[in-house]
Tab-separated table of C-alpha atoms and ligand atoms in Angstrom:
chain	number	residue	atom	x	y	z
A	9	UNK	CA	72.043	167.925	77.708
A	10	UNK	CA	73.254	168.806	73.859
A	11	UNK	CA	71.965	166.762	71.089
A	12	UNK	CA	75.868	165.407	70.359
A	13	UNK	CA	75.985	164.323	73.943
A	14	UNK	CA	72.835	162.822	73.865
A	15	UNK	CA	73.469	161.111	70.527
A	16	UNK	CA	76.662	159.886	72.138
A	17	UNK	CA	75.115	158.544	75.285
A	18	UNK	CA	72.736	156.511	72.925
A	19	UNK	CA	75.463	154.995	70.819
A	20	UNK	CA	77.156	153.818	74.108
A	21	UNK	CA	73.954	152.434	75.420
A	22	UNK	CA	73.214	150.524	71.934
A	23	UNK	CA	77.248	149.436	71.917
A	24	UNK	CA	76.455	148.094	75.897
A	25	UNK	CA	73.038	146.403	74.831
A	26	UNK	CA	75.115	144.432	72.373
A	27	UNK	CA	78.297	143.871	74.163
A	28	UNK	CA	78.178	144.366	78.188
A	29	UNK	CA	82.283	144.429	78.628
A	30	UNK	CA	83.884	147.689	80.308
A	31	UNK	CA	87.461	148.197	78.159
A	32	UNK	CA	90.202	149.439	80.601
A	33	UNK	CA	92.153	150.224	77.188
A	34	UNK	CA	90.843	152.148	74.050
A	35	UNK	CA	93.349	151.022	70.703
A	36	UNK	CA	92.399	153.301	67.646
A	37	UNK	CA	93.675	150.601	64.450
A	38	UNK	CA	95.506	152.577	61.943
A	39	UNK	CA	97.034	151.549	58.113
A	40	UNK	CA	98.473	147.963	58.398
A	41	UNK	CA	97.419	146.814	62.322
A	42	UNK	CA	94.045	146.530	61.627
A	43	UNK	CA	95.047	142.377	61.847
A	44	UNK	CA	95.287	142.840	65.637
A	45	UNK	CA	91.866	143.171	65.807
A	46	UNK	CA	92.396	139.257	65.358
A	47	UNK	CA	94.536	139.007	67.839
A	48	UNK	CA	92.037	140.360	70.661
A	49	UNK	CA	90.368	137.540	72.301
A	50	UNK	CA	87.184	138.535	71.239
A	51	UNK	CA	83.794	138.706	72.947
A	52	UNK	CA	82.207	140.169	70.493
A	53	UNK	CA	82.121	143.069	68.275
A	54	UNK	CA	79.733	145.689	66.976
A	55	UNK	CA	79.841	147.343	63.923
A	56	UNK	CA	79.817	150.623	63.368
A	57	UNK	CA	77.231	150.261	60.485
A	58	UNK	CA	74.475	149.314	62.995
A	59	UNK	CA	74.702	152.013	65.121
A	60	UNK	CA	71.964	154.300	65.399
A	61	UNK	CA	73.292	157.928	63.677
A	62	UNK	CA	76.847	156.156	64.022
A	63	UNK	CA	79.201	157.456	60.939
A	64	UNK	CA	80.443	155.053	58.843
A	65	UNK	CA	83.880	154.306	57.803
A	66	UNK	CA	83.717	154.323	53.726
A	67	UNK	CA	87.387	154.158	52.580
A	68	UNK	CA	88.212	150.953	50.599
A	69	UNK	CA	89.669	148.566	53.035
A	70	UNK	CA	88.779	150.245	55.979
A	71	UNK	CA	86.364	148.017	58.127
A	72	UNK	CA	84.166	149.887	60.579
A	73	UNK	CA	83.648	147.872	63.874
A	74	UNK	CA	84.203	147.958	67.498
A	75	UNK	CA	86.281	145.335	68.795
A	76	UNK	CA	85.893	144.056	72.485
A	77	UNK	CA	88.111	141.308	74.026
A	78	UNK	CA	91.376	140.401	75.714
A	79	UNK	CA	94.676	141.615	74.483
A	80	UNK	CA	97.857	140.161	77.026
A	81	UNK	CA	95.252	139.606	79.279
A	82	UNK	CA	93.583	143.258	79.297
A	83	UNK	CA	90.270	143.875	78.622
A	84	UNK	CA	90.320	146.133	75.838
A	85	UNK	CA	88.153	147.642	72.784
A	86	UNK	CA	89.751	148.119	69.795
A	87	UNK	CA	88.449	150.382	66.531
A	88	UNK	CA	88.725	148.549	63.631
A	89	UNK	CA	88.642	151.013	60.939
A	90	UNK	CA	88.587	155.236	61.804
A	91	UNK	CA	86.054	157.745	60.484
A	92	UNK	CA	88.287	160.513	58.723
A	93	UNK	CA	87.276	164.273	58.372
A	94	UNK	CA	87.752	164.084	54.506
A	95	UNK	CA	85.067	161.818	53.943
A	96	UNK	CA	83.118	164.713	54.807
A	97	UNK	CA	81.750	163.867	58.237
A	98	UNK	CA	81.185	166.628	60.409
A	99	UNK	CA	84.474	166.952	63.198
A	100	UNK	CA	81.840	165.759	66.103
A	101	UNK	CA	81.642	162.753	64.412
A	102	UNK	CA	84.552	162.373	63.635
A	103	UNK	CA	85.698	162.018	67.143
A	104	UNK	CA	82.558	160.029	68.218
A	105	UNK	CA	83.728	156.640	68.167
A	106	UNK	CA	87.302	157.678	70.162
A	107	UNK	CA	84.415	159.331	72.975
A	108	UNK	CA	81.915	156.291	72.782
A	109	UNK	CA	85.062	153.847	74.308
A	110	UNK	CA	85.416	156.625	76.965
A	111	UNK	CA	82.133	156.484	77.874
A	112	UNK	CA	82.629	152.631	77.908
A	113	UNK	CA	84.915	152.617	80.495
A	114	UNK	CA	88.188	152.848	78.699
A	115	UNK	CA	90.377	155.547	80.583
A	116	UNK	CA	93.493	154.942	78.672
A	117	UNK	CA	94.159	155.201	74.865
A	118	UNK	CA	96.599	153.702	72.030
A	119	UNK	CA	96.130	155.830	69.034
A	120	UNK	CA	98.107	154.518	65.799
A	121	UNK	CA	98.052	155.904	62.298
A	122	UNK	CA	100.135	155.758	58.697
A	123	UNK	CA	101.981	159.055	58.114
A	124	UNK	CA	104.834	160.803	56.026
A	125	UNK	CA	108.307	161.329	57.378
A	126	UNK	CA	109.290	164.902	57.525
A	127	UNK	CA	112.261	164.725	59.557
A	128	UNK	CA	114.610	163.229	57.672
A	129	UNK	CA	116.036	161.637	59.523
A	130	UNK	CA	113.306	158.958	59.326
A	131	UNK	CA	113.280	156.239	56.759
A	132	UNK	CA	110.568	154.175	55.140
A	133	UNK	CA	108.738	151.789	57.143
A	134	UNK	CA	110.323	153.529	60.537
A	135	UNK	CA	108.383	153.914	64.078
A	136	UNK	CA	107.543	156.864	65.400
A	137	UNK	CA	106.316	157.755	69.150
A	138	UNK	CA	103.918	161.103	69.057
A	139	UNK	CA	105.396	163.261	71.513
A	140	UNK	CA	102.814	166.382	70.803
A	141	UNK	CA	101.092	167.506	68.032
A	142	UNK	CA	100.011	170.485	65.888
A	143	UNK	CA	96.460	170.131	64.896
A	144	UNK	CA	95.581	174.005	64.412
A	145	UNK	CA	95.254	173.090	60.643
A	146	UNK	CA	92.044	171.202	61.200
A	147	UNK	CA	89.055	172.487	62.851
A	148	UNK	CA	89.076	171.391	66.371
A	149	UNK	CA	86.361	168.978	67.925
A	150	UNK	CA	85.532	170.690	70.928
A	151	UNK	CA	84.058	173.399	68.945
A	152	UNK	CA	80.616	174.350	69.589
A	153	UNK	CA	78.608	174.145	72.566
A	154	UNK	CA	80.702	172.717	75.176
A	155	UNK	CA	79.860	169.238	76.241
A	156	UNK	CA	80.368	170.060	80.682
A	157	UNK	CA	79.420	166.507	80.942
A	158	UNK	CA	82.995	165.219	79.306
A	159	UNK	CA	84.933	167.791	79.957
A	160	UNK	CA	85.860	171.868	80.211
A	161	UNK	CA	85.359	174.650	77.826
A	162	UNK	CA	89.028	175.616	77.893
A	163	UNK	CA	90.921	172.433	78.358
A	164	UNK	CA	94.745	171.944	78.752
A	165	UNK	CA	96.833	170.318	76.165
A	166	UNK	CA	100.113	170.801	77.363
A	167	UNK	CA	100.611	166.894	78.141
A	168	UNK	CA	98.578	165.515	75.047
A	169	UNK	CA	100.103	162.156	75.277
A	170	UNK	CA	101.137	161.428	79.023
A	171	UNK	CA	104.977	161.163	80.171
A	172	UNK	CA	104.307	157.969	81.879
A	173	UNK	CA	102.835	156.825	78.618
A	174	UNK	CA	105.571	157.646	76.274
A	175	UNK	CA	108.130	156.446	79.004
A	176	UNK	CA	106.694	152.838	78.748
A	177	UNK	CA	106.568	152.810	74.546
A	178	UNK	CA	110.292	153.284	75.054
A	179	UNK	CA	110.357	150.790	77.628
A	180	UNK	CA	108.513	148.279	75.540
A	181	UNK	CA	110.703	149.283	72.186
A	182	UNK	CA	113.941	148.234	73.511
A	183	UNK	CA	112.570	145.673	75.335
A	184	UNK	CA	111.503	144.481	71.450
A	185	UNK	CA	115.128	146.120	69.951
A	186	UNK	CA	112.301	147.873	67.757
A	187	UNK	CA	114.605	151.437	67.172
A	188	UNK	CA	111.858	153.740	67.515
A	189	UNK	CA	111.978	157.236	66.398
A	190	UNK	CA	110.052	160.092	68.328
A	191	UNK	CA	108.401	163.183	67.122
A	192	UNK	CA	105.390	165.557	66.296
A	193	UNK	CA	102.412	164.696	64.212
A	194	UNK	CA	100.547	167.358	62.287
A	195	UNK	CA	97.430	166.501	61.115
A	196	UNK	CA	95.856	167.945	57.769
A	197	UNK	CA	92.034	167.676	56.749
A	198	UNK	CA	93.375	165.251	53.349
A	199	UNK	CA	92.657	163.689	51.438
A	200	UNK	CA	95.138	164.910	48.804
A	201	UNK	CA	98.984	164.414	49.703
A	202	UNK	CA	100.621	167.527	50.775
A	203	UNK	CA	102.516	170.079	47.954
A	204	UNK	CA	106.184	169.678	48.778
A	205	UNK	CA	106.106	174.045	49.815
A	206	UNK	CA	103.865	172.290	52.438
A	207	UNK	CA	106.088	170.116	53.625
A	208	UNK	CA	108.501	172.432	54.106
A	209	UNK	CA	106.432	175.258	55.874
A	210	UNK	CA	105.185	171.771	58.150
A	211	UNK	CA	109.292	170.826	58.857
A	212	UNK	CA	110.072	174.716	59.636
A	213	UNK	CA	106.607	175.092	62.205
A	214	UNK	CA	108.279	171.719	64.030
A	215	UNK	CA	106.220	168.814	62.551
A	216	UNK	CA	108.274	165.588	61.669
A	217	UNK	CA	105.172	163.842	60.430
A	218	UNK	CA	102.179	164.051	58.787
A	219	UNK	CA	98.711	162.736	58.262
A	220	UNK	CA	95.257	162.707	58.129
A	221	UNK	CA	94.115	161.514	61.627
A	222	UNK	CA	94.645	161.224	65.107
A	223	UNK	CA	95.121	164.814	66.420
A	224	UNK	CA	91.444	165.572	66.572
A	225	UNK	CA	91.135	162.139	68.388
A	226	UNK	CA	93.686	163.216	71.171
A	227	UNK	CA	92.311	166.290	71.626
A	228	UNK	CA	88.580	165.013	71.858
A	229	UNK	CA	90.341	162.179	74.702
A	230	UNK	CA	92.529	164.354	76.028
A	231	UNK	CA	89.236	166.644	76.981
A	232	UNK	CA	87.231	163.853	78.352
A	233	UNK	CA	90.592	163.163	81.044
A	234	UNK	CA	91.261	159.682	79.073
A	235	UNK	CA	95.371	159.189	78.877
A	236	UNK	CA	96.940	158.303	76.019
A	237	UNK	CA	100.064	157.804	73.287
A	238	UNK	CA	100.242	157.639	69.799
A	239	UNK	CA	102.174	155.761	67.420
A	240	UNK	CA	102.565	156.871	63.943
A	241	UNK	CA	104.406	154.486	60.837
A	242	UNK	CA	106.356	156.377	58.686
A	243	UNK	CA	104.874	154.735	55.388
A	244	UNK	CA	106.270	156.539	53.258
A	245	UNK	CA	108.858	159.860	53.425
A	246	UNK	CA	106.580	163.116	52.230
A	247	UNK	CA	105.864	164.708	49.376
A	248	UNK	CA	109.403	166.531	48.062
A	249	UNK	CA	111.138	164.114	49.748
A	250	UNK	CA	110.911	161.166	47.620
A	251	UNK	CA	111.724	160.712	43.988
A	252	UNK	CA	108.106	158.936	43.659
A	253	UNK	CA	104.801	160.584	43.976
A	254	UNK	CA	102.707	159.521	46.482
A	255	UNK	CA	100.127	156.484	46.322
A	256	UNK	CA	97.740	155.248	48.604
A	257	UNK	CA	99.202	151.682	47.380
A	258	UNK	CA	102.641	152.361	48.867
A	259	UNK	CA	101.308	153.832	52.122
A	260	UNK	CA	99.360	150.485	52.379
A	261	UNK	CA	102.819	148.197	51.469
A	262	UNK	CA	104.690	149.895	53.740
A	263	UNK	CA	102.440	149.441	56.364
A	264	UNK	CA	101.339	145.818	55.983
A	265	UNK	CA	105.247	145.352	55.635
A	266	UNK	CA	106.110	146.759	58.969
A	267	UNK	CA	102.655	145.241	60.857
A	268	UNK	CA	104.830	142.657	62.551
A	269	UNK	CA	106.690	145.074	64.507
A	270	UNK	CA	103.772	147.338	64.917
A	271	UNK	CA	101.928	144.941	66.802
A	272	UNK	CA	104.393	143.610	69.085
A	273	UNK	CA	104.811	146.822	70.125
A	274	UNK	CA	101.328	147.693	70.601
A	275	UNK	CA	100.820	144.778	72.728
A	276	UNK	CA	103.786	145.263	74.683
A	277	UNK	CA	101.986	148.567	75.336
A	278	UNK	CA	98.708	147.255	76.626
A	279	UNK	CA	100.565	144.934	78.872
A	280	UNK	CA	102.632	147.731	79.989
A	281	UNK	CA	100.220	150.363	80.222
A	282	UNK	CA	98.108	148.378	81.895
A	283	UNK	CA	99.691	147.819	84.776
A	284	UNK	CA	100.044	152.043	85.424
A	285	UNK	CA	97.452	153.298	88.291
H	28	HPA	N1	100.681	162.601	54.146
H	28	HPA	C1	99.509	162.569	54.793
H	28	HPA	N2	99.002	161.463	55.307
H	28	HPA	C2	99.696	160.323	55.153
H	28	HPA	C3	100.914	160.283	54.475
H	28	HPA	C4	101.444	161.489	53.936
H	28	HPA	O1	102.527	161.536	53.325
H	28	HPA	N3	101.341	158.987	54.493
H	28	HPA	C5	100.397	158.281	55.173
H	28	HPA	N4	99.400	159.078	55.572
């Protein structure tokens, strides 16, 4: 057994000691939907902070804690808060907490992020289903020894975020007249903004958003056989493509403006979801 799959094995078995619930759903709380943490019946939580050789969440704002509960009725865990790769955690740690719910129980996965519009197309404050992603910009998390007990050496990514998946966000979008927008994500290591000659090479290699998260996440689920879909807000349109630079403050606007929407849809989702064998 490798130390990182012994370390996660531990962490589960700490998270169970505190909390003995099995999640059939995983939701990874990004920018502005962090408040439906709230909305999860709880029964109880466990923060990430008291976790032995857990990493902690340190971005102002950003609350680090495991959520576990009823969401429409589904027992679910929820990440309250994300551990980012600029913070300077190590990519296997990164992707720890996203494997911990897997070990948990949870076999099927909301992820959810803030992110620039590239395709413009897109406006401020807009919805956008992750179809696929490009993540060869960040180092990926399956590197190193391969863990056989989660999943392959070589595993497919061809169907990051599952048909069925993305054919119930529609489902659940119109069902909410939410007009959501579909596209790729492309993740960056951050934590500066992109250049605007960025953006641009980004738009021509196929990306219509971008961010700091979330790829590494799928990938790390996507190797461990969880299923899952992604759901970026468009914040804010990327650098180049607005008159303004970029602030963390309007990423953070735009998102708590929008979190209405955002989590009506993500519970549609879980009640949707839920309900696929
Ligand atoms: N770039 C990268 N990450 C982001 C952005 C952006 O423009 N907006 C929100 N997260």
């Amino acid at each position: 057994m490798c130390d990182i799959y012994k370390k996660l094995i531990s962490a589960r078995d700490y998270v169970r000691g505190k909390v003995n619930f099995i999640p059939e759903i995983a939701i990874v709380l990004g920018s502005g939907l962090g408040g439906l943490a709230d909305e999860i019946e709880c029964v109880g939580s466990v923060q990430y902070s008291d976790i032995p050789a857990f990493p902690v969440s340190t971005v102002a704002g950003h609350k680090g804690r495991f959520v576990f509960g009823h969401l429409e009725g589904v027992p679910v865990v929820a990440m309250q808060g994300r551990v980012h790769f600029y913070e300077g955690y190590d990519i296997h740690d990164v992707v720890a907490p996203v494997r911990i719910m897997g070990l948990l129980g949870a076999k099927k996965l909301i992820l959810t992020n803030a992110a620039g519009g590239i395709n413009q197309g897109f406006a401020q404050g807009a919805l956008m289903m992750i179809t696929d992603h490009i993540s060869s910009l960040v180092l990926s998390p399956l590197t190193g020894r391969n863990i056989d007990e989660l999943g392959v050496r070589f595993p497919d990514m061809s169907e990051v975020y599952s048909k069925r998946f993305r054919d119930a966000v529609r489902a659940c979008a119109e069902k909410l007249s939410i007009d959501i927008k579909e596209g790729v994500y492309i993740q960056t290591s951050g934590p500066n903004y992109e250049t605007p000659a960025e953006i641009r090479a980004y738009e021509r290699m196929g990306a219509d958003a971008v961010g700091m998260s979330t790829a590494v996440e799928a990938m790390a689920a996507r190797h461990m056989g969880m299923e899952l879909c992604g759901i970026s807000c468009i914040t804010n349109m990327a650098a180049g493509l607005s008159p303004r630079p970029l602030t963390h403050e309007e990423v953070k606007e735009t998102a708590d403006r929008v979190s209405r929407d955002f989590k009506a849809l993500v519970r549609a989702i879980v009640s949707e979801i839920s309900k696929i064998g």
